[in-house]
């Protein structure tokens, strides 16, 4: 096992307009859990997606950050944490299943030659007492400059009040919306092709204005009982926040059988015509 | 399980001269592994020491950082990493056993009411290409200000060359030698009472000048074959480095049956007369 990804000598830059410099790829727990079957984490799915991610990093070294969803391993822990009314540090319990998910990706990516490095968000992110964010990402930037792949996940983070809370994987890309990373594209792979306009199977909303996310609220259907993060409504709220900071955010379906994910680096106008998605971004001109 | 440690409202300060503001307590793998017996990690030892640490944090909330040694879980992985000549990212393999050790402490400390938060050093420490250190400890400082206990361990870190290397637990206190933490005392609990002057059972060197660590070199005996970090010689080299940055460093025996560890916060002149130790520090006047 000898990772062979080339190590670029400097900070990578996009080849052309409309292409992101950094892609934050969030692969949702919904496509990593066997929801219809065992209800458990689907490690075969992680293995299949790891192949797609390895191909992506080979094509765009130092320009991808992976954020894994928690899925079946993390959601029950998340629900117990949210039900706890006594312990302001209850959220530390998420640390273990979150690590397990990051490590499952890391081993599978390394087996494919990727310089994958799992990183704990708790150590890098939080709030000062006045509510301003703590965001320390020098190691993330350093690893990207070397062509490596940081592997992040949901984690607990310290709040302004001095307690711990869960930072869901949809919110984790907030670490990477600083100008120094931009232009940033955040792609959330999930088990639906985008924000559905009329429930399962219906057409997909093509664009959502992040300054008016309430426009989408009436579209959301009730979430699964096992889900701790508000499913699509929570995802859209998080992505709209990233978009207001300048990121271009996309919700699209994750397909473990897909040939590759390289179109995720192309200008969106050039994506395959049969790829459905919802774009959440400030700059958008319908083609 | 409801952690009850009081949350101080501001940064804690020492009560009197000779007392550290921050104690970095490194509990060595040598006292956490059953070296004579199974050769495995001794979780009963972790449990016993967790009781001592919980008592210490109750007495000095927000003034302790725990660094766990790797011991039986981490050393074999460390040896494999050091033997690897192919993969510049081989050291990422340490991430899993290091997490396991931090988590073993965290669960046992939380069961005793400590707001223990395990933190991955990889995310906070490393080197820029020019060799200057990356040290991002805002979350550590934030947790300390809230009376919590950061739990660190050895981990892999990114080097100036862009590879990963192991940062041994003896070197981890380097994250905490900045002036803002001081005065800092680093105490390494191990299976000997200090630097022995003539092999097992002999008298203990009372003081070592960190600017002349070679003075101690002739004292070191051959290390165990299973040890990946140079045992006492490596420990002294690391502690001398911290001492040159202003920390007061102590090597002393860890005793799982000890009543408490509160003397570790007292001026060293006031330590119990029967406590042997080696002090590595610049300021020292023999009593």
Coordinates of C-alpha atoms in Angstrom, one line a residue:
Chain A
X1 CA 0.0 0.0 0.0
X2 CA 2.0 3.0 -1.2
X3 CA 0.0 6.2 -1.9
X4 CA 1.0 7.5 -5.2
X5 CA -0.9 10.7 -5.6
X6 CA 1.4 13.4 -6.9
X7 CA 2.3 16.1 -4.5
X8 CA 1.9 19.5 -6.1
X9 CA 4.5 22.1 -5.2
X10 CA 2.2 25.0 -4.5
X11 CA -1.4 26.0 -3.9
X12 CA -3.5 24.7 -6.8
X13 CA -5.6 27.1 -8.8
X14 CA -8.6 26.4 -11.0
X15 CA -8.1 25.9 -14.7
X16 CA -10.9 28.2 -15.9
X17 CA -13.9 30.3 -14.8
X18 CA -16.8 28.4 -13.3
X19 CA -14.5 25.7 -12.0
X20 CA -14.0 25.6 -8.2
X21 CA -10.5 25.7 -6.7
X22 CA -11.7 23.6 -3.8
X23 CA -14.4 20.9 -3.8
X24 CA -15.9 20.0 -0.4
X25 CA -17.6 16.7 -1.1
X26 CA -20.1 15.7 1.6
X27 CA -21.3 12.1 1.2
X28 CA -24.5 11.8 3.2
X29 CA -25.3 9.1 5.7
X30 CA -28.4 8.4 3.7
X31 CA -26.2 6.8 1.0
X32 CA -23.9 5.1 3.5
X33 CA -26.5 3.3 5.5
X34 CA -28.6 0.3 4.6
X35 CA -31.9 2.1 5.4
X36 CA -34.2 -0.5 3.7
X37 CA -32.3 -3.5 5.0
X38 CA -30.2 -3.9 8.2
X39 CA -30.4 -0.3 9.2
X40 CA -26.6 -0.4 9.7
X41 CA -23.7 1.4 8.1
X42 CA -23.1 0.1 4.6
X43 CA -19.4 -0.4 4.4
X44 CA -19.7 -1.7 0.9
X45 CA -21.2 1.6 -0.1
X46 CA -18.2 3.4 1.6
X47 CA -15.9 1.2 -0.4
X48 CA -17.6 1.9 -3.7
X49 CA -17.7 5.7 -3.1
X50 CA -14.0 5.6 -1.9
X51 CA -13.2 4.4 -5.5
X52 CA -15.0 7.5 -6.9
X53 CA -13.2 9.8 -4.4
X54 CA -9.8 8.2 -5.2
X55 CA -10.3 8.9 -8.9
X56 CA -11.4 12.5 -8.2
X57 CA -8.3 13.2 -6.0
X58 CA -6.1 11.6 -8.7
X59 CA -7.5 14.1 -11.2
X60 CA -7.5 17.1 -8.8
X61 CA -4.9 16.5 -6.1
X62 CA -5.0 18.9 -3.2
X63 CA -8.4 20.3 -4.3
X64 CA -10.8 18.0 -2.5
X65 CA -11.9 17.8 1.2
X66 CA -14.2 14.8 2.0
X67 CA -16.9 15.2 4.7
X68 CA -18.5 11.9 5.6
X69 CA -22.1 11.8 6.9
X70 CA -22.7 9.9 10.1
X71 CA -25.6 7.7 9.1
X72 CA -26.6 4.7 11.1
X73 CA -23.5 4.8 13.4
X74 CA -23.9 8.5 14.4
X75 CA -27.6 9.3 14.3
X76 CA -28.7 7.2 17.3
X77 CA -25.9 8.7 19.3
X78 CA -27.0 12.2 18.1
X79 CA -30.5 11.5 19.3
X80 CA -29.4 10.4 22.7
X81 CA -27.2 13.5 23.0
X82 CA -30.2 15.8 22.0
X83 CA -32.4 14.0 24.6
X84 CA -29.9 14.7 27.4
X85 CA -31.0 17.6 29.6
X86 CA -28.4 17.1 32.3
X87 CA -24.9 17.0 30.9
X88 CA -23.6 20.0 28.9
X89 CA -20.7 17.8 27.6
X90 CA -23.0 15.0 26.4
X91 CA -22.0 15.7 22.8
X92 CA -18.6 14.3 23.4
X93 CA -20.2 10.9 22.9
X94 CA -20.4 11.6 19.2
X95 CA -16.6 11.5 19.0
X96 CA -16.3 7.8 18.9
X97 CA -18.8 6.9 16.0
X98 CA -17.6 9.9 14.1
X99 CA -14.0 8.6 14.3
X100 CA -15.2 5.2 13.2
X101 CA -16.7 6.7 10.1
X102 CA -13.6 8.8 9.3
X103 CA -11.4 5.7 9.8
X104 CA -13.6 3.5 7.6
X105 CA -13.1 6.0 4.7
X106 CA -9.4 6.5 5.5
X107 CA -8.4 2.8 5.3
X108 CA -10.4 2.3 2.1
X109 CA -9.0 5.4 0.5
X110 CA -5.4 4.5 1.5
X111 CA -5.9 1.1 -0.1
X112 CA -6.4 3.0 -3.3
X113 CA -3.3 5.1 -3.0
X114 CA -4.9 8.2 -1.6
X115 CA -3.0 10.3 1.0
X116 CA -6.2 10.4 3.2
X117 CA -5.8 12.0 6.6
X118 CA -8.7 11.9 9.0
X119 CA -9.1 15.1 11.0
X120 CA -11.2 15.8 14.1
X121 CA -13.3 19.0 13.7
X122 CA -13.6 19.4 17.5
X123 CA -9.9 20.4 17.5
X124 CA -10.3 23.1 14.8
X125 CA -13.7 24.7 15.2
X126 CA -15.8 26.3 17.9
X127 CA -17.0 29.6 19.4
X128 CA -15.4 32.2 21.5
X129 CA -17.4 33.4 24.5
X130 CA -18.6 36.4 22.4
X131 CA -20.0 34.0 19.8
X132 CA -17.3 34.7 17.1
X133 CA -16.0 31.6 15.5
X134 CA -12.8 29.7 16.2
X135 CA -11.6 28.4 12.8
X136 CA -8.1 26.9 12.8
X137 CA -7.4 25.3 9.5
X138 CA -3.7 25.6 8.9
X139 CA -3.2 21.8 8.9
X140 CA -6.1 21.4 6.4
X141 CA -4.4 23.9 4.1
X142 CA -1.0 22.3 4.6
X143 CA -2.3 18.9 3.7
X144 CA -4.1 20.2 0.6
X145 CA -0.9 21.9 -0.5
X146 CA 0.7 18.5 -0.5
X147 CA -2.0 16.8 -2.5
X148 CA -3.5 15.0 0.5
X149 CA -7.2 14.5 1.2
X150 CA -8.5 15.7 4.6
X151 CA -11.3 13.5 5.8
X152 CA -13.7 15.3 8.1
X153 CA -17.1 14.4 9.7
X154 CA -19.6 15.6 12.1
X155 CA -18.1 16.2 15.6
X156 CA -18.8 18.0 18.8
X157 CA -17.7 21.6 19.1
X158 CA -17.4 24.0 22.0
X159 CA -20.1 26.7 22.1
X160 CA -20.0 30.4 23.2
X161 CA -21.7 29.2 26.4
X162 CA -18.9 26.8 27.1
X163 CA -20.9 23.7 26.5
X164 CA -20.5 21.1 23.7
X165 CA -22.9 20.8 20.8
X166 CA -23.0 18.7 17.7
X167 CA -21.7 20.2 14.4
X168 CA -23.6 18.2 11.8
X169 CA -21.7 17.1 8.7
X170 CA -23.8 19.5 6.6
X171 CA -22.4 22.4 8.8
X172 CA -18.8 21.1 8.7
X173 CA -18.0 22.9 5.3
X174 CA -18.3 26.2 7.3
X175 CA -14.6 25.5 8.2
X176 CA -13.8 25.9 4.5
X177 CA -15.7 29.0 3.3
X178 CA -12.9 31.5 4.0
X179 CA -11.8 33.5 1.0
X180 CA -8.4 31.8 1.0
X181 CA -10.0 28.5 -0.1
X182 CA -12.3 30.1 -2.8
X183 CA -13.8 29.6 -5.2
X184 CA -15.4 26.8 -3.1
X185 CA -18.0 24.3 -4.3
X186 CA -19.8 22.2 -1.7
X187 CA -21.5 19.2 -3.1
X188 CA -23.8 17.1 -0.9
X189 CA -24.4 13.6 -2.3
X190 CA -27.6 12.2 -0.9
X191 CA -30.3 9.7 -1.7
X192 CA -32.5 12.1 -3.7
X193 CA -31.5 14.1 -6.8
X194 CA -32.0 17.5 -5.1
X195 CA -34.9 19.4 -3.4
X196 CA -38.0 17.7 -4.7
X197 CA -40.8 20.1 -5.6
X198 CA -43.7 17.7 -4.8
X199 CA -42.5 14.8 -2.7
X200 CA -40.8 11.5 -3.8
X201 CA -40.3 11.2 -7.6
X202 CA -41.3 14.7 -8.4
X203 CA -39.3 17.4 -10.3
X204 CA -36.2 18.9 -8.7
X205 CA -35.9 22.5 -7.8
X206 CA -33.1 23.8 -10.0
X207 CA -32.0 26.8 -8.0
X208 CA -32.5 28.2 -4.5
X209 CA -31.7 31.7 -3.4
X210 CA -29.7 31.4 -0.2
X211 CA -31.0 34.8 1.0
X212 CA -34.6 33.4 0.8
X213 CA -34.4 29.8 2.0
X214 CA -38.0 30.0 3.3
X215 CA -39.0 29.7 -0.3
X216 CA -38.1 26.0 -0.1
X217 CA -39.6 25.3 3.3
X218 CA -43.1 24.5 1.9
X219 CA -41.4 21.8 -0.2
X220 CA -40.1 19.7 2.6
X221 CA -41.7 16.4 3.5
X222 CA -41.7 14.9 7.0
X223 CA -38.3 13.4 7.9
X224 CA -37.6 9.8 8.9
X225 CA -37.9 9.2 12.6
X226 CA -34.4 7.9 12.8
X227 CA -32.9 11.1 11.4
X228 CA -31.3 13.5 13.9
X229 CA -30.4 16.4 11.7
X230 CA -33.7 17.5 10.1
X231 CA -33.0 15.7 6.9
X232 CA -33.5 17.9 3.8
X233 CA -34.6 21.0 5.7
X234 CA -31.5 21.0 7.9
X235 CA -29.3 20.3 4.9
X236 CA -30.7 23.3 3.0
X237 CA -30.5 25.6 6.0
X238 CA -26.8 24.7 6.4
X239 CA -26.0 24.9 2.7
X240 CA -27.8 28.3 2.4
X241 CA -25.5 29.6 5.2
X242 CA -22.4 28.4 3.3
X243 CA -23.8 30.0 0.1
X244 CA -24.3 33.3 1.9
X245 CA -20.5 33.1 2.6
X246 CA -19.8 32.8 -1.1
X247 CA -19.7 29.0 -1.6
X248 CA -21.5 27.4 -4.5
X249 CA -23.6 24.6 -3.0
X250 CA -25.1 21.6 -4.8
X251 CA -27.4 18.9 -3.7
X252 CA -27.4 15.8 -6.0
X253 CA -27.9 12.1 -5.8
X254 CA -25.0 9.9 -4.8
X255 CA -24.8 6.7 -6.9
X256 CA -22.4 4.1 -5.8
X257 CA -22.4 2.6 -9.3
X258 CA -21.4 5.9 -11.0
X259 CA -18.4 5.7 -13.2
X260 CA -16.7 8.8 -11.8
X261 CA -17.4 12.2 -10.1
X262 CA -15.1 14.3 -12.3
X263 CA -17.9 16.5 -13.6
X264 CA -18.2 17.9 -10.0
X265 CA -15.1 20.1 -10.9
X266 CA -16.6 21.3 -14.2
X267 CA -18.6 24.5 -14.6
X268 CA -22.1 23.5 -13.7
X269 CA -23.4 24.5 -17.2
X270 CA -21.2 21.7 -18.5
X271 CA -22.6 18.9 -16.3
X272 CA -24.1 15.9 -18.0
X273 CA -27.7 16.8 -19.1
X274 CA -29.2 13.9 -17.2
X275 CA -27.7 14.9 -13.9
X276 CA -30.4 16.4 -11.7
X277 CA -29.4 18.8 -8.9
X278 CA -30.4 21.7 -6.8
X279 CA -28.0 24.6 -6.8
X280 CA -27.9 27.0 -3.8
X281 CA -25.8 30.0 -4.7
X282 CA -26.0 33.8 -5.0
X283 CA -24.5 34.0 -8.5
X284 CA -26.7 32.1 -10.9
X285 CA -28.0 32.8 -14.3
X286 CA -30.3 30.1 -15.7
X287 CA -29.0 28.7 -19.0
Chain B
X1 CA -23.3 10.3 34.2
X2 CA -23.4 14.1 34.6
X3 CA -20.0 15.9 34.7
X4 CA -20.1 18.2 37.7
X5 CA -16.8 20.0 37.4
X6 CA -17.3 23.7 38.1
X7 CA -16.9 26.0 35.2
X8 CA -14.6 28.9 36.1
X9 CA -15.6 32.2 34.6
X10 CA -12.1 33.3 33.4
X11 CA -8.6 32.1 32.8
X12 CA -7.3 30.5 36.0
X13 CA -4.2 31.9 37.7
X14 CA -1.8 30.3 40.1
X15 CA -2.3 30.8 43.8
X16 CA 1.3 31.6 44.6
X17 CA 4.9 31.6 43.4
X18 CA 6.3 28.2 42.4
X19 CA 2.9 26.9 41.5
X20 CA 2.2 26.2 37.8
X21 CA -0.8 27.8 36.1
X22 CA -1.0 24.8 33.8
X23 CA -0.1 21.2 34.5
X24 CA 0.5 19.0 31.5
X25 CA 0.3 15.5 32.9
X26 CA 1.8 12.8 30.7
X27 CA 1.0 9.3 31.9
X28 CA 3.4 7.0 30.2
X29 CA 2.6 3.9 28.3
X30 CA 5.0 2.0 30.6
X31 CA 2.5 2.3 33.5
X32 CA -0.5 1.7 31.2
X33 CA 0.7 -1.6 29.8
X34 CA 1.1 -5.0 31.4
X35 CA 4.7 -5.4 30.4
X36 CA 5.4 -8.3 32.7
X37 CA 2.2 -10.1 32.0
X38 CA 0.0 -10.1 28.9
X39 CA 2.0 -7.3 27.1
X40 CA -1.3 -5.6 26.4
X41 CA -2.8 -2.3 27.4
X42 CA -3.8 -2.4 31.1
X43 CA -7.3 -0.8 31.2
X44 CA -7.5 -1.4 35.0
X45 CA -4.4 0.9 35.3
X46 CA -6.1 3.5 33.1
X47 CA -9.2 3.3 35.4
X48 CA -7.1 3.7 38.5
X49 CA -5.2 6.7 37.2
X50 CA -8.4 8.2 35.9
X51 CA -9.5 8.4 39.5
X52 CA -6.4 10.4 40.4
X53 CA -6.8 12.7 37.4
X54 CA -10.5 13.3 38.2
X55 CA -9.5 14.3 41.8
X56 CA -6.8 16.6 40.4
X57 CA -9.2 18.3 37.9
X58 CA -11.7 18.8 40.7
X59 CA -9.1 20.6 42.7
X60 CA -7.6 22.6 39.8
X61 CA -10.3 22.9 37.1
X62 CA -9.2 24.2 33.8
X63 CA -5.5 23.9 34.8
X64 CA -4.8 20.3 33.6
X65 CA -4.1 18.8 30.2
X66 CA -3.8 15.1 30.1
X67 CA -1.4 13.4 27.6
X68 CA -1.7 9.7 27.4
X69 CA 1.2 7.4 26.4
X70 CA 0.5 4.9 23.7
X71 CA 1.9 1.8 25.3
X72 CA 1.1 -1.6 24.1
X73 CA -1.5 -0.4 21.6
X74 CA 0.6 2.2 19.9
X75 CA 4.2 1.0 20.0
X76 CA 3.9 -1.9 17.6
X77 CA 2.2 0.4 15.1
X78 CA 4.9 2.9 15.7
X79 CA 7.6 0.3 14.9
X80 CA 5.8 -0.7 11.7
X81 CA 5.6 3.0 10.6
X82 CA 9.3 3.5 11.3
X83 CA 10.1 0.4 9.3
X84 CA 8.1 1.7 6.3
X85 CA 10.4 3.1 3.6
X86 CA 7.8 3.5 0.9
X87 CA 4.9 5.4 2.1
X88 CA 5.4 9.0 3.3
X89 CA 2.0 8.9 4.8
X90 CA 2.5 5.6 6.7
X91 CA 2.2 7.5 10.0
X92 CA -1.5 8.0 9.6
X93 CA -1.8 4.4 10.9
X94 CA -1.1 5.7 14.4
X95 CA -4.4 7.6 14.3
X96 CA -6.5 4.6 15.2
X97 CA -4.7 3.2 18.3
X98 CA -4.0 6.8 19.5
X99 CA -7.8 7.4 19.3
X100 CA -8.5 4.2 21.2
X101 CA -6.2 5.3 24.0
X102 CA -7.8 8.8 24.2
X103 CA -11.2 7.3 24.2
X104 CA -10.4 4.8 27.0
X105 CA -9.4 7.7 29.2
X106 CA -12.4 9.9 28.1
X107 CA -15.0 7.3 29.0
X108 CA -13.4 6.5 32.4
X109 CA -13.0 10.2 33.2
X110 CA -16.5 11.1 32.2
X111 CA -17.8 8.3 34.5
X112 CA -16.1 10.3 37.3
X113 CA -17.8 13.6 36.4
X114 CA -14.9 15.1 34.4
X115 CA -15.6 17.2 31.3
X116 CA -13.0 15.2 29.4
X117 CA -12.6 16.1 25.7
X118 CA -10.3 14.0 23.5
X119 CA -8.5 16.1 20.9
X120 CA -6.4 14.9 17.9
X121 CA -3.0 16.6 17.8
X122 CA -2.8 16.0 14.0
X123 CA -5.4 18.7 13.5
X124 CA -3.6 21.3 15.7
X125 CA 0.1 20.9 15.1
X126 CA 2.7 20.5 12.3
X127 CA 5.2 22.3 10.2
X128 CA 5.0 24.9 7.5
X129 CA 7.3 24.2 4.5
X130 CA 9.9 26.5 5.9
X131 CA 10.0 24.4 9.1
X132 CA 8.3 26.9 11.4
X133 CA 5.7 25.3 13.6
X134 CA 1.9 25.2 13.1
X135 CA 0.4 25.4 16.6
X136 CA -3.3 26.0 16.7
X137 CA -4.6 25.7 20.3
X138 CA -7.6 28.0 20.5
X139 CA -9.9 25.1 21.3
X140 CA -7.6 23.8 24.0
X141 CA -7.5 27.2 25.6
X142 CA -11.3 27.5 25.2
X143 CA -11.9 24.2 26.9
X144 CA -9.5 25.0 29.8
X145 CA -11.3 28.3 30.4
X146 CA -14.5 26.3 30.9
X147 CA -12.9 23.9 33.4
X148 CA -12.7 21.0 30.9
X149 CA -9.9 18.5 30.5
X150 CA -8.3 18.2 27.1
X151 CA -7.1 14.6 26.5
X152 CA -4.2 14.4 24.0
X153 CA -1.9 11.6 22.8
X154 CA 0.8 10.8 20.3
X155 CA -0.5 11.4 16.8
X156 CA 0.9 11.8 13.3
X157 CA 1.7 15.4 12.2
X158 CA 2.6 16.9 8.9
X159 CA 6.3 17.8 8.3
X160 CA 8.0 20.6 6.5
X161 CA 8.7 18.2 3.7
X162 CA 5.0 17.4 3.4
X163 CA 5.2 13.9 4.7
X164 CA 3.6 12.6 8.0
X165 CA 5.7 11.7 11.0
X166 CA 4.9 10.5 14.5
X167 CA 4.8 13.1 17.3
X168 CA 5.4 11.0 20.4
X169 CA 3.5 11.7 23.6
X170 CA 6.7 13.1 25.2
X171 CA 6.8 15.7 22.4
X172 CA 3.1 16.6 22.5
X173 CA 3.5 19.1 25.4
X174 CA 5.3 21.3 22.8
X175 CA 1.8 22.5 21.9
X176 CA 1.4 24.0 25.4
X177 CA 4.7 25.8 26.0
X178 CA 3.6 29.2 24.6
X179 CA 3.8 32.0 27.1
X180 CA 0.1 32.4 27.3
X181 CA -0.1 29.0 29.1
X182 CA 2.7 29.7 31.6
X183 CA 4.0 29.0 34.1
X184 CA 3.7 25.5 32.7
X185 CA 4.8 22.3 34.6
X186 CA 5.1 19.1 32.6
X187 CA 5.0 16.0 34.7
X188 CA 5.8 12.6 33.0
X189 CA 4.6 9.7 35.1
X190 CA 6.6 6.6 34.3
X191 CA 7.7 3.2 35.8
X192 CA 10.9 4.6 37.3
X193 CA 11.3 7.4 39.9
X194 CA 13.3 9.6 37.6
X195 CA 16.6 9.4 35.7
X196 CA 18.5 6.7 37.5
X197 CA 22.2 7.3 38.1
X198 CA 23.4 3.7 37.9
X199 CA 20.8 1.5 36.4
X200 CA 17.7 -0.1 38.0
X201 CA 17.3 0.6 41.8
X202 CA 20.0 3.2 41.9
X203 CA 19.7 6.8 43.1
X204 CA 17.8 9.4 41.1
X205 CA 19.4 12.4 39.4
X206 CA 17.7 15.3 41.1
X207 CA 18.2 18.0 38.5
X208 CA 19.2 18.1 34.8
X209 CA 20.2 21.3 33.0
X210 CA 18.2 21.4 29.7
X211 CA 21.0 23.3 28.0
X212 CA 23.3 20.4 28.7
X213 CA 21.3 17.2 28.2
X214 CA 24.3 15.3 27.1
X215 CA 25.3 15.2 30.8
X216 CA 22.6 12.6 31.3
X217 CA 23.4 10.5 28.2
X218 CA 26.0 8.3 29.9
X219 CA 23.3 7.4 32.5
X220 CA 20.9 5.7 30.1
X221 CA 20.6 2.0 30.0
X222 CA 19.6 0.0 26.9
X223 CA 15.9 0.3 26.1
X224 CA 13.4 -2.5 25.8
X225 CA 13.1 -4.0 22.4
X226 CA 9.4 -3.2 22.1
X227 CA 9.8 0.4 22.8
X228 CA 9.6 2.7 19.7
X229 CA 10.4 6.1 21.3
X230 CA 13.8 5.6 22.8
X231 CA 12.5 5.2 26.3
X232 CA 14.3 7.4 28.8
X233 CA 16.8 9.0 26.4
X234 CA 14.0 10.1 24.1
X235 CA 11.9 11.3 27.0
X236 CA 14.7 13.4 28.4
X237 CA 15.5 14.9 25.0
X238 CA 11.9 15.9 24.6
X239 CA 11.5 17.3 28.1
X240 CA 14.8 19.2 27.8
X241 CA 13.3 20.9 24.6
X242 CA 10.2 21.9 26.6
X243 CA 12.4 23.2 29.4
X244 CA 14.4 25.3 27.0
X245 CA 11.1 26.9 26.1
X246 CA 10.4 27.8 29.7
X247 CA 8.5 24.8 31.1
X248 CA 9.4 23.1 34.3
X249 CA 9.6 19.4 33.6
X250 CA 9.5 16.5 36.0
X251 CA 10.0 12.8 35.6
X252 CA 8.6 10.7 38.5
X253 CA 7.0 7.4 39.1
X254 CA 3.3 6.8 38.4
X255 CA 1.7 4.7 41.1
X256 CA -1.8 3.5 40.4
X257 CA -2.4 3.0 44.1
X258 CA -1.4 6.6 45.0
X259 CA -4.0 8.5 47.1
X260 CA -3.9 11.6 45.0
X261 CA -1.7 13.7 42.7
X262 CA -2.4 17.1 44.2
X263 CA 1.2 17.7 45.2
X264 CA 1.9 18.1 41.4
X265 CA 0.5 21.6 41.7
X266 CA 2.6 22.6 44.7
X267 CA 6.0 24.3 44.6
X268 CA 8.4 21.5 44.1
X269 CA 10.2 22.3 47.4
X270 CA 7.0 21.4 49.2
X271 CA 6.6 17.9 47.6
X272 CA 6.5 15.0 50.0
X273 CA 10.0 14.1 51.1
X274 CA 9.7 10.5 50.0
X275 CA 8.8 11.5 46.4
X276 CA 11.7 10.9 44.1
X277 CA 11.9 12.8 40.8
X278 CA 14.2 14.3 38.2
X279 CA 13.6 18.0 37.5
X280 CA 14.6 19.3 34.1
X281 CA 14.4 23.1 34.2
X282 CA 16.5 26.2 33.7
X283 CA 15.6 27.9 37.0
X284 CA 16.7 25.7 39.9
X285 CA 18.4 26.3 43.2
X286 CA 19.2 23.1 45.2
X287 CA 17.6 23.2 48.6

